[in-house]
Amino acid sequence: MKKWLVFIMVLLVMVVIAACADDSSQEGEGGSDAGADTDADAASEGGDATTLSFIHWRGEDKEVFEDIIAQFEEANPDINVEMNIYPSEQYQSNAPQLLRDGSIGDVFTSFPGSQFETLKDAGFFSDLSDEDFVSKFSEGSLGVGQADGKQLAIPYQMVFNMPVYNKGMFEELGLEAPTSWSEYQEMADTLIENDIIPIAFPGADIGPNQTMNSMMMNNAKDEDVFQKLESGEESLTNEWWTSTLEDFKFFNENGYFQKDALGTNQDSAMQMVANEEAAMLATGSYHMATLKELNPDLELGFLPPITAEAGEVAYEGIHTATFMLAIHENSEKKEEARKFIDFLSDSEIASQYANGTGQHLTVKDVQYDSEELQNTAYWITDKKTRFQPRYLITNGSVEDAVLGSIENVLGGASVEDAAEEAQKIVEENIE
């Protein structure tokens, strides 16, 4: 009996194991089939879509671009746009490496000046001369993206690289925008008397490269001065640059900038203006939207430093056509890239971008809704501004020397020593 019981028990165990094995096998096959069907469905739904890489440096525009990209993808379901954003200083120096193998940046952006020259020499730009969307942009802005008779990049933004100021604060103090060096000094002294820092200067990052433009605009009236510097016809030891360094030194030593200006970054400088500790921000129009987010009560305008006396003022401010859109020459997705730039250049989409980011644009027929853009648009047509001088430096080492001389003066070096040291670097890097 015991043997029979053991035999029966073994048979039962074997039956149960076999049944479990069958169930497991069926479940496994069913799961495998279901997974295959899911993959097939995914492939049929999105497998034919082309992924377009778009890279730029405007982190503050992320949400607006995401909305615009969603609209583009809805209108073009066969194209997905993958956007990558890099800090501006990193993008300025690393863009050639990012673009080198062609794996990213089917559509990329370029700064004017030395970066444009570097990317051009590397052969990264496609020729856009015959593209229909070029006609959607203001002709006066297109030159900065041209080289060798070709339209290599399309400037999207019209930026004013000059200090933004608190108009409401000026009205409360009975101050008017100065039109001469004497008036500018009186204005700054009044602000200091009221315990207000005249200018929040972000010397730790973009302060020198932005403020130099309006500081030198009336000291070096020759718009070809940097071209002449790079050809050896001009020198940083000449008056046009030493007088600019003297002005920086004067601003720093007389409290026009905050203490430890070289240790202040742009975020801290913006917060100073938002908190109304400082009257002006030494950056440009591209920070107006952020300032309004930090303090919605601010009423803003432009107030570049006037370093010349009345009758000697040739320029009232600085403009730049920048954020230049381009198509990678080595991209395998040029048709999709063309569609994306054409979409961005539509006046309605451009208006959405302008109002969402607080940027003036070069696209024709843009409608500005925000108070700041409407109140400052007259600078495009009614003010005598010059193109940002720094972007006319085509040699990166020369640009570093120029900016380094500003930092050295703010750090305590004499104007003469800073200018001579910078000029030596220039001479070592020009042909």
Short mmCIF file of C-alpha atoms in Angstrom, two decimals:
data_model
loop_
_atom_site.label_atom_id
_atom_site.label_comp_id
_atom_site.label_asym_id
_atom_site.label_seq_id
_atom_site.Cartn_x
_atom_site.Cartn_y
_atom_site.Cartn_z
CA MET A 1 0.00 0.00 0.00
CA LYS A 2 2.76 2.40 0.92
CA LYS A 3 4.46 1.73 -2.45
CA TRP A 4 1.21 2.41 -4.30
CA LEU A 5 0.63 5.62 -2.36
CA VAL A 6 4.13 6.82 -3.15
CA PHE A 7 3.62 5.91 -6.82
CA ILE A 8 0.28 7.78 -6.96
CA MET A 9 1.80 10.82 -5.27
CA VAL A 10 4.66 10.91 -7.78
CA LEU A 11 2.19 10.71 -10.67
CA LEU A 12 0.15 13.59 -9.25
CA VAL A 13 3.25 15.76 -8.85
CA MET A 14 4.29 15.01 -12.44
CA VAL A 15 0.84 15.96 -13.74
CA VAL A 16 0.85 19.25 -11.83
CA ILE A 17 4.35 20.10 -13.10
CA ALA A 18 3.34 19.37 -16.68
CA ALA A 19 0.22 21.51 -16.37
CA CYS A 20 2.21 24.40 -14.93
CA ALA A 21 4.74 24.06 -17.71
CA ASP A 22 1.97 24.25 -20.34
CA ASP A 23 0.42 27.32 -18.69
CA SER A 24 3.80 28.99 -18.39
CA SER A 25 4.61 28.27 -21.99
CA GLN A 26 1.30 29.65 -23.22
CA GLU A 27 1.67 32.75 -21.06
CA GLY A 28 5.16 33.28 -22.30
CA GLU A 29 4.14 32.97 -25.91
CA GLY A 30 1.18 35.20 -25.36
CA GLY A 31 3.35 37.83 -23.63
CA SER A 32 5.90 37.65 -26.39
CA ASP A 33 3.26 38.12 -29.06
CA ALA A 34 1.72 41.03 -27.18
CA GLY A 35 5.12 42.72 -26.89
CA ALA A 36 5.76 42.23 -30.58
CA ASP A 37 2.37 43.71 -31.44
CA THR A 38 3.08 46.72 -29.22
CA ASP A 39 6.45 47.28 -30.85
CA ALA A 40 4.90 46.93 -34.27
CA ASP A 41 2.17 49.42 -33.41
CA ALA A 42 4.75 51.88 -32.08
CA ALA A 43 6.81 51.46 -35.21
CA SER A 44 3.81 52.03 -37.44
CA GLU A 45 2.73 55.09 -35.49
CA GLY A 46 6.10 56.83 -35.04
CA GLY A 47 8.66 54.79 -36.86
CA ASP A 48 8.51 56.91 -40.01
CA ALA A 49 8.96 60.20 -38.12
CA THR A 50 12.28 61.99 -38.62
CA THR A 51 13.97 63.39 -35.52
CA LEU A 52 15.38 66.86 -36.15
CA SER A 53 18.05 68.16 -33.79
CA PHE A 54 17.77 71.86 -32.83
CA ILE A 55 20.45 73.40 -30.60
CA HIS A 56 20.82 76.90 -29.17
CA TRP A 57 21.79 78.85 -26.04
CA ARG A 58 18.56 80.61 -25.02
CA GLY A 59 17.56 78.71 -21.89
CA GLU A 60 15.08 81.43 -20.92
CA ASP A 61 13.12 80.69 -24.12
CA LYS A 62 12.63 76.99 -23.37
CA GLU A 63 8.90 77.02 -22.60
CA VAL A 64 8.03 79.25 -25.55
CA PHE A 65 10.04 77.09 -27.92
CA GLU A 66 8.44 73.93 -26.54
CA ASP A 67 5.00 75.33 -27.38
CA ILE A 68 6.10 76.39 -30.86
CA ILE A 69 7.74 73.02 -31.48
CA ALA A 70 4.52 71.25 -30.45
CA GLN A 71 2.64 73.32 -33.04
CA PHE A 72 5.24 72.51 -35.68
CA GLU A 73 5.04 68.79 -34.93
CA GLU A 74 1.25 68.89 -35.12
CA ALA A 75 1.48 70.54 -38.54
CA ASN A 76 4.27 68.13 -39.57
CA PRO A 77 3.48 64.76 -37.92
CA ASP A 78 6.36 63.11 -39.75
CA ILE A 79 8.92 65.33 -37.97
CA ASN A 80 9.95 65.32 -34.31
CA VAL A 81 12.11 68.18 -33.05
CA GLU A 82 14.62 67.40 -30.31
CA MET A 83 15.78 70.64 -28.70
CA ASN A 84 19.02 70.90 -26.71
CA ILE A 85 19.93 74.11 -24.90
CA TYR A 86 23.40 75.03 -23.64
CA PRO A 87 24.54 77.94 -21.42
CA SER A 88 25.49 80.87 -23.65
CA GLU A 89 29.15 80.99 -22.58
CA GLN A 90 29.48 77.23 -23.11
CA TYR A 91 27.76 77.45 -26.49
CA GLN A 92 29.99 80.31 -27.53
CA SER A 93 33.13 78.25 -26.99
CA ASN A 94 31.95 74.68 -27.64
CA ALA A 95 29.64 74.95 -30.65
CA PRO A 96 32.33 73.79 -33.13
CA GLN A 97 32.87 70.62 -31.09
CA LEU A 98 29.11 70.04 -30.76
CA LEU A 99 28.65 70.30 -34.51
CA ARG A 100 31.79 68.49 -35.61
CA ASP A 101 30.43 65.01 -36.38
CA GLY A 102 27.03 66.16 -37.64
CA SER A 103 25.08 64.00 -35.18
CA ILE A 104 23.37 67.00 -33.59
CA GLY A 105 22.44 70.47 -34.77
CA ASP A 106 20.53 69.83 -37.99
CA VAL A 107 19.26 73.32 -37.18
CA PHE A 108 21.69 75.29 -35.07
CA THR A 109 22.20 78.88 -34.00
CA SER A 110 25.25 81.07 -34.22
CA PHE A 111 26.45 84.27 -32.64
CA PRO A 112 27.67 86.90 -35.10
CA GLY A 113 31.36 87.76 -35.18
CA SER A 114 34.11 85.36 -34.21
CA GLN A 115 31.85 82.33 -33.72
CA PHE A 116 30.23 82.86 -37.13
CA GLU A 117 33.69 83.06 -38.70
CA THR A 118 34.85 79.90 -36.92
CA LEU A 119 31.79 77.90 -37.99
CA LYS A 120 32.06 79.25 -41.54
CA ASP A 121 35.70 78.24 -41.80
CA ALA A 122 34.78 74.77 -40.52
CA GLY A 123 32.24 74.40 -43.33
CA PHE A 124 29.20 73.88 -41.08
CA PHE A 125 26.83 76.33 -42.81
CA SER A 126 24.54 75.37 -45.68
CA ASP A 127 23.89 78.04 -48.29
CA LEU A 128 20.42 79.49 -47.65
CA SER A 129 20.56 82.12 -50.40
CA ASP A 130 17.79 80.60 -52.51
CA GLU A 131 15.43 79.67 -49.69
CA ASP A 132 12.00 81.32 -49.84
CA PHE A 133 11.97 82.07 -46.12
CA VAL A 134 14.85 84.55 -46.49
CA SER A 135 12.38 87.09 -47.92
CA LYS A 136 10.41 87.01 -44.64
CA PHE A 137 13.22 88.81 -42.83
CA SER A 138 14.19 92.48 -42.82
CA GLU A 139 16.85 93.04 -45.45
CA GLY A 140 18.80 95.37 -43.18
CA SER A 141 19.42 92.57 -40.70
CA LEU A 142 20.60 89.88 -43.11
CA GLY A 143 24.12 91.15 -43.81
CA VAL A 144 25.59 89.83 -40.57
CA GLY A 145 24.79 86.27 -41.68
CA GLN A 146 26.34 86.65 -45.12
CA ALA A 147 29.79 85.67 -46.35
CA ASP A 148 31.39 85.06 -49.74
CA GLY A 149 28.23 86.21 -51.49
CA LYS A 150 26.07 83.63 -49.70
CA GLN A 151 23.39 83.79 -47.00
CA LEU A 152 24.77 81.30 -44.50
CA ALA A 153 22.65 82.16 -41.47
CA ILE A 154 19.48 84.13 -40.74
CA PRO A 155 19.48 86.51 -37.74
CA TYR A 156 16.25 85.94 -35.82
CA GLN A 157 16.55 88.47 -32.99
CA MET A 158 17.12 92.21 -32.93
CA VAL A 159 18.82 92.74 -29.59
CA PHE A 160 19.79 96.00 -27.93
CA ASN A 161 23.03 95.37 -26.04
CA MET A 162 22.87 98.31 -23.69
CA PRO A 163 21.74 98.84 -20.11
CA VAL A 164 18.09 98.50 -19.16
CA TYR A 165 16.86 101.04 -16.62
CA ASN A 166 14.02 101.47 -14.13
CA LYS A 167 11.93 104.27 -15.63
CA GLY A 168 9.58 104.39 -12.65
CA MET A 169 12.48 104.99 -10.27
CA PHE A 170 13.75 107.83 -12.45
CA GLU A 171 10.32 109.47 -12.44
CA GLU A 172 10.11 109.24 -8.65
CA LEU A 173 13.49 110.94 -8.32
CA GLY A 174 12.74 113.53 -10.99
CA LEU A 175 15.49 112.21 -13.25
CA GLU A 176 15.51 112.36 -17.03
CA ALA A 177 17.57 110.22 -19.36
CA PRO A 178 20.92 112.01 -19.80
CA THR A 179 22.10 113.06 -23.24
CA SER A 180 25.70 114.02 -22.38
CA TRP A 181 28.57 112.92 -20.13
CA SER A 182 27.96 115.81 -17.71
CA GLU A 183 24.26 114.92 -17.40
CA TYR A 184 25.13 111.26 -16.97
CA GLN A 185 27.42 112.04 -14.05
CA GLU A 186 24.74 114.19 -12.40
CA MET A 187 22.22 111.37 -12.79
CA ALA A 188 24.59 108.79 -11.26
CA ASP A 189 25.44 111.08 -8.36
CA THR A 190 21.74 111.60 -7.60
CA LEU A 191 21.16 107.85 -7.51
CA ILE A 192 24.11 107.34 -5.18
CA GLU A 193 22.84 110.12 -2.89
CA ASN A 194 19.59 108.16 -2.61
CA ASP A 195 21.46 104.93 -1.69
CA ILE A 196 20.79 103.42 -5.10
CA ILE A 197 23.54 101.72 -7.10
CA PRO A 198 23.48 103.27 -10.57
CA ILE A 199 24.46 100.14 -12.52
CA ALA A 200 24.31 96.46 -11.59
CA PHE A 201 27.32 95.13 -13.47
CA PRO A 202 27.66 91.32 -13.92
CA GLY A 203 31.43 91.31 -14.16
CA ALA A 204 31.71 87.59 -13.41
CA ASP A 205 30.22 86.61 -16.75
CA ILE A 206 28.68 88.81 -19.47
CA GLY A 207 29.20 92.30 -18.08
CA PRO A 208 32.45 93.18 -19.88
CA ASN A 209 31.43 91.79 -23.27
CA GLN A 210 28.07 93.57 -23.23
CA THR A 211 28.89 96.92 -21.62
CA MET A 212 32.02 97.52 -23.69
CA ASN A 213 29.85 98.18 -26.73
CA SER A 214 28.00 101.22 -25.46
CA MET A 215 30.99 102.40 -23.42
CA MET A 216 33.09 102.67 -26.58
CA MET A 217 30.43 103.70 -29.11
CA ASN A 218 31.28 107.40 -28.89
CA ASN A 219 34.96 106.95 -28.02
CA ALA A 220 35.65 105.01 -31.22
CA LYS A 221 33.26 106.40 -33.82
CA ASP A 222 34.97 104.48 -36.62
CA GLU A 223 32.86 101.34 -37.04
CA ASP A 224 35.79 99.61 -38.75
CA VAL A 225 38.08 100.06 -35.75
CA PHE A 226 38.26 96.36 -34.85
CA GLN A 227 38.84 95.39 -38.45
CA LYS A 228 41.76 97.81 -38.42
CA LEU A 229 42.96 96.40 -35.10
CA GLU A 230 43.09 92.91 -36.60
CA SER A 231 44.90 94.18 -39.68
CA GLY A 232 47.52 95.99 -37.59
CA GLU A 233 46.39 99.51 -38.53
CA GLU A 234 45.04 100.25 -35.04
CA SER A 235 46.20 99.54 -31.51
CA LEU A 236 44.55 99.07 -28.15
CA THR A 237 47.09 101.54 -26.76
CA ASN A 238 45.52 104.33 -28.82
CA GLU A 239 43.08 106.83 -27.34
CA TRP A 240 39.88 105.22 -28.66
CA TRP A 241 40.46 102.22 -26.39
CA THR A 242 42.42 103.74 -23.51
CA SER A 243 39.67 106.36 -23.05
CA THR A 244 37.14 103.50 -22.88
CA LEU A 245 39.23 101.79 -20.22
CA GLU A 246 39.48 105.10 -18.36
CA ASP A 247 35.67 105.30 -18.36
CA PHE A 248 35.38 101.78 -16.96
CA LYS A 249 37.87 102.71 -14.25
CA PHE A 250 35.95 105.89 -13.45
CA PHE A 251 32.63 104.01 -13.18
CA ASN A 252 34.17 101.41 -10.89
CA GLU A 253 36.05 103.81 -8.61
CA ASN A 254 33.16 106.27 -8.25
CA GLY A 255 30.52 103.75 -7.23
CA TYR A 256 28.62 103.60 -10.52
CA PHE A 257 29.06 99.81 -10.33
CA GLN A 258 28.32 97.79 -7.19
CA LYS A 259 31.14 96.59 -4.94
CA ASP A 260 32.90 93.43 -6.13
CA ALA A 261 31.53 93.93 -9.63
CA LEU A 262 33.87 91.24 -11.00
CA GLY A 263 32.36 88.74 -8.58
CA THR A 264 28.74 89.38 -9.56
CA ASN A 265 27.02 87.13 -12.09
CA GLN A 266 24.08 88.07 -14.29
CA ASP A 267 21.44 86.40 -12.09
CA SER A 268 22.59 88.34 -9.04
CA ALA A 269 22.73 91.58 -11.04
CA MET A 270 19.18 91.05 -12.30
CA GLN A 271 17.99 90.45 -8.75
CA MET A 272 19.56 93.74 -7.66
CA VAL A 273 17.52 95.61 -10.27
CA ALA A 274 14.35 93.64 -9.52
CA ASN A 275 14.76 94.51 -5.82
CA GLU A 276 15.34 98.17 -6.83
CA GLU A 277 18.75 98.18 -5.17
CA ALA A 278 20.17 99.22 -8.54
CA ALA A 279 18.69 101.50 -11.20
CA MET A 280 20.20 99.88 -14.30
CA LEU A 281 21.23 96.43 -15.49
CA ALA A 282 24.36 96.39 -17.65
CA THR A 283 23.25 93.68 -20.09
CA GLY A 284 20.55 94.27 -22.68
CA SER A 285 17.01 93.92 -23.97
CA TYR A 286 17.12 90.13 -23.75
CA HIS A 287 16.80 90.35 -19.95
CA MET A 288 13.72 92.59 -19.88
CA ALA A 289 11.24 89.71 -19.75
CA THR A 290 13.11 88.07 -16.88
CA LEU A 291 13.21 91.34 -14.95
CA LYS A 292 9.44 91.68 -15.35
CA GLU A 293 8.99 88.14 -14.06
CA LEU A 294 11.07 89.00 -11.01
CA ASN A 295 9.21 92.28 -10.45
CA PRO A 296 6.03 92.81 -12.52
CA ASP A 297 5.80 96.42 -11.31
CA LEU A 298 8.96 97.50 -13.11
CA GLU A 299 8.63 99.94 -15.99
CA LEU A 300 11.69 99.50 -18.18
CA GLY A 301 13.57 101.36 -20.88
CA PHE A 302 17.06 101.58 -22.39
CA LEU A 303 19.77 103.90 -21.09
CA PRO A 304 23.27 103.36 -22.49
CA PRO A 305 26.20 105.18 -20.87
CA ILE A 306 26.87 108.51 -22.56
CA THR A 307 30.61 109.14 -22.34
CA ALA A 308 30.75 112.15 -24.68
CA GLU A 309 29.67 115.72 -24.19
CA ALA A 310 26.76 117.27 -26.06
CA GLY A 311 27.64 117.85 -29.70
CA GLU A 312 30.09 114.92 -29.69
CA VAL A 313 27.49 112.17 -29.35
CA ALA A 314 27.40 110.23 -32.61
CA TYR A 315 25.52 107.15 -31.43
CA GLU A 316 22.63 106.76 -29.02
CA GLY A 317 22.78 103.01 -28.51
CA ILE A 318 23.79 99.53 -29.67
CA HIS A 319 21.89 96.91 -31.65
CA THR A 320 22.71 93.38 -32.73
CA ALA A 321 21.06 91.04 -35.20
CA THR A 322 21.76 87.71 -33.52
CA PHE A 323 20.47 84.22 -32.68
CA MET A 324 21.28 83.32 -36.26
CA LEU A 325 19.43 80.26 -37.56
CA ALA A 326 21.40 77.89 -39.76
CA ILE A 327 21.24 74.42 -41.31
CA HIS A 328 24.15 72.03 -40.83
CA GLU A 329 25.91 71.36 -44.13
CA ASN A 330 26.41 67.70 -43.13
CA SER A 331 22.81 67.12 -42.06
CA GLU A 332 20.87 64.35 -43.74
CA LYS A 333 17.63 66.11 -42.82
CA LYS A 334 17.94 69.40 -44.67
CA GLU A 335 14.41 69.35 -46.04
CA GLU A 336 12.96 68.95 -42.54
CA ALA A 337 15.34 71.68 -41.31
CA ARG A 338 14.08 74.05 -44.03
CA LYS A 339 10.49 73.41 -42.96
CA PHE A 340 11.35 74.21 -39.34
CA ILE A 341 13.08 77.52 -40.11
CA ASP A 342 10.25 78.44 -42.47
CA PHE A 343 7.80 77.76 -39.63
CA LEU A 344 9.79 79.94 -37.21
CA SER A 345 9.79 82.77 -39.77
CA ASP A 346 6.00 82.84 -40.07
CA SER A 347 4.87 86.24 -38.75
CA GLU A 348 2.30 84.74 -36.35
CA ILE A 349 4.77 82.25 -34.89
CA ALA A 350 7.46 84.94 -34.72
CA SER A 351 5.01 87.23 -32.91
CA GLN A 352 4.29 84.46 -30.41
CA TYR A 353 8.01 84.01 -29.83
CA ALA A 354 8.66 87.77 -29.54
CA ASN A 355 5.93 88.39 -27.00
CA GLY A 356 6.64 85.22 -25.05
CA THR A 357 10.35 85.96 -24.67
CA GLY A 358 10.44 89.76 -24.69
CA GLN A 359 12.60 89.86 -27.83
CA HIS A 360 12.48 92.19 -30.80
CA LEU A 361 12.77 90.19 -34.02
CA THR A 362 14.00 90.67 -37.56
CA VAL A 363 10.95 88.92 -39.08
CA LYS A 364 8.68 91.22 -41.06
CA ASP A 365 5.17 92.08 -39.77
CA VAL A 366 5.77 90.95 -36.18
CA GLN A 367 3.11 92.26 -33.80
CA TYR A 368 4.39 93.28 -30.38
CA ASP A 369 1.81 92.93 -27.60
CA SER A 370 3.89 93.46 -24.47
CA GLU A 371 4.26 96.96 -23.07
CA GLU A 372 8.05 96.71 -22.93
CA LEU A 373 8.39 95.72 -26.58
CA GLN A 374 5.94 98.37 -27.76
CA ASN A 375 7.64 101.05 -25.66
CA THR A 376 11.10 100.22 -26.94
CA ALA A 377 10.37 99.35 -30.60
CA TYR A 378 11.06 102.98 -31.55
CA TRP A 379 14.75 102.28 -30.97
CA ILE A 380 14.67 100.26 -34.19
CA THR A 381 13.45 103.14 -36.35
CA ASP A 382 13.96 106.43 -34.49
CA LYS A 383 17.30 106.10 -32.71
CA LYS A 384 20.79 106.17 -34.17
CA THR A 385 22.32 102.92 -33.02
CA ARG A 386 25.39 101.08 -34.26
CA PHE A 387 25.97 97.38 -34.68
CA GLN A 388 27.57 95.79 -31.62
CA PRO A 389 31.33 96.44 -31.99
CA ARG A 390 32.38 93.26 -30.19
CA TYR A 391 30.76 91.11 -32.86
CA LEU A 392 32.95 92.77 -35.47
CA ILE A 393 35.99 91.10 -33.90
CA THR A 394 36.57 87.96 -35.96
CA ASN A 395 39.58 86.56 -34.09
CA GLY A 396 38.67 84.87 -30.81
CA SER A 397 42.05 85.54 -29.21
CA VAL A 398 41.80 89.24 -30.06
CA GLU A 399 38.34 89.33 -28.50
CA ASP A 400 39.69 87.68 -25.34
CA ALA A 401 42.47 90.29 -25.17
CA VAL A 402 40.01 93.16 -25.48
CA LEU A 403 37.72 91.79 -22.77
CA GLY A 404 40.69 90.88 -20.59
CA SER A 405 41.86 94.49 -20.57
CA ILE A 406 38.50 95.57 -19.13
CA GLU A 407 38.66 92.92 -16.42
CA ASN A 408 42.23 93.90 -15.56
CA VAL A 409 41.31 97.56 -15.14
CA LEU A 410 38.32 96.66 -12.96
CA GLY A 411 40.68 94.45 -10.98
CA GLY A 412 42.98 97.37 -10.22
CA ALA A 413 45.52 97.45 -13.07
CA SER A 414 46.45 100.78 -14.62
CA VAL A 415 44.90 101.66 -17.95
CA GLU A 416 48.34 101.83 -19.58
CA ASP A 417 49.41 98.39 -18.35
CA ALA A 418 46.10 96.76 -19.26
CA ALA A 419 46.14 98.25 -22.76
CA GLU A 420 49.78 97.31 -23.42
CA GLU A 421 49.29 93.74 -22.22
CA ALA A 422 46.21 93.32 -24.39
CA GLN A 423 47.95 94.79 -27.44
CA LYS A 424 50.80 92.30 -27.10
CA ILE A 425 48.29 89.46 -27.24
CA VAL A 426 46.65 91.02 -30.30
CA GLU A 427 49.98 91.28 -32.11
CA GLU A 428 50.74 87.64 -31.34
CA ASN A 429 47.46 86.54 -32.91
CA ILE A 430 47.12 88.59 -36.07
CA GLU A 431 48.82 88.01 -39.39
#
